[in-house]
Amino acid sequence: MTTTAIAQVREFNRFYTRILGLLDKEILNSAFSLPEARVLYELHRMQPCSAKEIIQVLEIDKGYLSRILKNFLRKGLIQTQAVRTDTRVTEIRLSAKGKVEFEKLNRASANQIQQLLAPLTDSKIKSVISHMQAIRQLLNNHT
Amino acid sequence: MTTTAIAQVREFNRFYTRILGLLDKEILNSAFSLPEARVLYELHRMQPCSAKEIIQVLEIDKGYLSRILKNFLRKGLIQTQAVRTDTRVTEIRLSAKGKVEFEKLNRASANQIQQLLAPLTDSKIKSVISHMQAIRQLLNNHT
DNA sequence: ACCAAATAGTTGATTTTGTCAACTATTTTA
DNA sequence: TAAAATAGTTGACAAAATCAACTATTTGGT
C-alpha cells in the first residue's frame, strides 16, 4: 500500500516540479532573479519583519540573504530600521518603490498562472483549487 | 473569481515549493547533486534514451547535461553507444552500478516521502494521493 | 548527387547562485 | 559580570547554470 502511495507522490512531485519550473520562467525574465523574487514576495507578505524571519521561511543562507537585502536597499526597494529593544535586529519593510516592483512581479506571475488555468472551464478551475486546498490541509503539519 | 483562483494557486505553489525543498534535502546529502539525481531518475525511467530526450523532459541546458553524463560515464553509472542509423545520437542506459545507485537514491527519497506521510492515517494518505492524481489530470495539457 | 540547413552532442568561458567560516556588535543567561 | 547565544555582514570559495563556438553527422531541397 505505502509503496504505491510513495510512487504516486513521487510522480506528483515530478509533475509539479515541472509546473513550477514553467511558472518560474516568467519571473526569470523580470528584473529579479528567482531567489530575489521569493524574498520580495515574503517581504510583501511578512513586512515588517527581520532578516531572520525570512531566513526561516525560505530556508536560505543568512549571508546570501544579507546580500540580497543589501541590493534591495541600494535599489531603494526596502527601508530598514534598528529595533529599539534589540538593536541587533533590523526591521525591514518595503518602500513605496518596493511595493510597486512587487506588484509588477505579482502581475507577471498572475499571468503565468492564468495561462496555466486558461484551458480549464470555471468548474474545473474550482476543482483544481479545492484539490490544492485539500492537499495543503492534509500535509500541513509539516511546517 | 479568477483573482482568488490565482491567489489560491500561488499559495499552493508556495506551500509545495517548501515541501519539495524538504524532500530534496535528503538527496542533497547523498552522493548526488539535485540535478544529477534528477538526471539519474529520468535515465532510470526512460532508458534507453538519448541526451536530447532528457534535455526535453528536464528542460536543462545541453552543455550542462553533457557534463553530467560525462561524469556519470566516468563513474561507470551509464553505458553509451552510438545509434546505428544516426551516429550523432548516443543511446544511453544505466549500467548495473548505475541501477544500484539509483536504487539507493530512490530508497532515500522514499524514506523522505514516507516521513511526510507518516502522520497521516491510511485513509488520509489515500485522500492525498487522489487529490494529487486529480490535479495532474486536470492540468495535464501543460506538458 | 550536392550543398545548405538542421541536429546531437562537446567544450571553454563566464555568470549566477549558494555555501562556509570568520567577524562585529549586541543581548541573554547563569 | 563573564560566557554563551544571536542578528547580521563580509570575504573567500564552490557549485550550478548559461552561452556561444565548435565538430560531426544527417536531412532536405533543387
XYZ file of C-alpha atoms in Angstrom, chain A residues 18-122:
105
model
C 7.752 20.887 -13.979
C 4.779 23.158 -13.466
C 6.719 25.297 -11.011
C 9.569 25.442 -13.498
C 7.229 26.707 -16.176
C 5.789 29.352 -13.903
C 9.233 30.483 -12.816
C 10.257 31.187 -16.360
C 8.218 34.340 -16.443
C 9.916 35.621 -13.340
C 13.320 34.849 -14.754
C 12.977 37.443 -17.446
C 11.903 40.087 -14.999
C 14.294 42.398 -13.233
C 14.636 39.852 -10.445
C 16.330 36.546 -10.033
C 14.271 33.717 -8.635
C 15.650 33.977 -5.108
C 15.214 37.750 -5.197
C 11.640 37.303 -6.305
C 10.999 34.904 -3.470
C 12.470 37.318 -0.961
C 10.405 40.155 -2.367
C 7.312 38.017 -2.111
C 7.994 37.111 1.506
C 8.797 40.695 2.387
C 5.478 41.737 0.980
C 3.651 39.159 2.963
C 5.572 39.409 6.238
C 6.618 43.013 6.482
C 7.628 44.496 8.751
C 9.965 41.673 9.601
C 13.556 40.812 10.406
C 16.089 39.075 8.174
C 15.920 36.114 10.475
C 12.252 35.570 9.817
C 12.870 35.470 6.100
C 15.731 33.064 6.600
C 13.435 30.755 8.482
C 10.637 30.819 5.971
C 12.761 30.482 2.874
C 15.433 28.286 4.439
C 18.047 30.430 2.846
C 21.607 31.146 3.981
C 21.903 34.285 6.104
C 24.924 35.582 4.232
C 23.156 35.088 0.973
C 20.063 36.881 2.193
C 22.157 39.681 3.607
C 23.494 40.402 0.153
C 20.107 40.276 -1.468
C 18.751 42.743 1.069
C 21.762 44.996 0.644
C 20.992 45.011 -3.030
C 17.327 45.788 -2.398
C 18.339 48.628 -0.137
C 20.671 50.010 -2.781
C 17.838 49.935 -5.284
C 15.534 51.631 -2.824
C 13.099 48.746 -2.601
C 13.224 48.424 1.162
C 13.723 50.532 4.256
C 15.466 49.263 7.338
C 15.432 50.407 10.920
C 17.065 49.002 14.007
C 14.619 47.661 16.549
C 14.634 49.719 19.754
C 14.544 46.911 22.198
C 17.207 44.885 20.401
C 19.450 46.796 18.065
C 20.908 43.643 16.587
C 17.640 43.168 14.793
C 16.685 45.353 11.871
C 13.096 45.782 10.951
C 12.650 45.611 7.200
C 9.770 46.970 5.189
C 9.038 47.547 1.551
C 9.328 51.110 0.337
C 6.715 52.580 -1.997
C 9.008 51.668 -4.860
C 9.396 48.182 -3.475
C 5.660 47.778 -3.390
C 5.391 48.897 -6.983
C 8.028 46.388 -8.020
C 6.287 43.693 -6.086
C 3.021 44.475 -7.813
C 4.679 44.266 -11.212
C 6.195 40.940 -10.421
C 2.987 39.735 -8.955
C 1.041 40.619 -12.056
C 3.548 38.802 -14.232
C 3.270 35.727 -12.088
C -0.526 36.032 -12.105
C -0.441 35.994 -15.880
C 1.561 32.818 -15.863
C -0.888 31.150 -13.541
C -3.762 32.379 -15.614
C -2.241 30.757 -18.656
C -1.944 27.554 -16.731
C -5.624 27.669 -15.874
C -6.792 29.090 -19.185
C -7.615 25.757 -20.845
C -9.927 24.820 -18.000
C -13.585 25.592 -17.534
C -14.581 27.544 -14.460
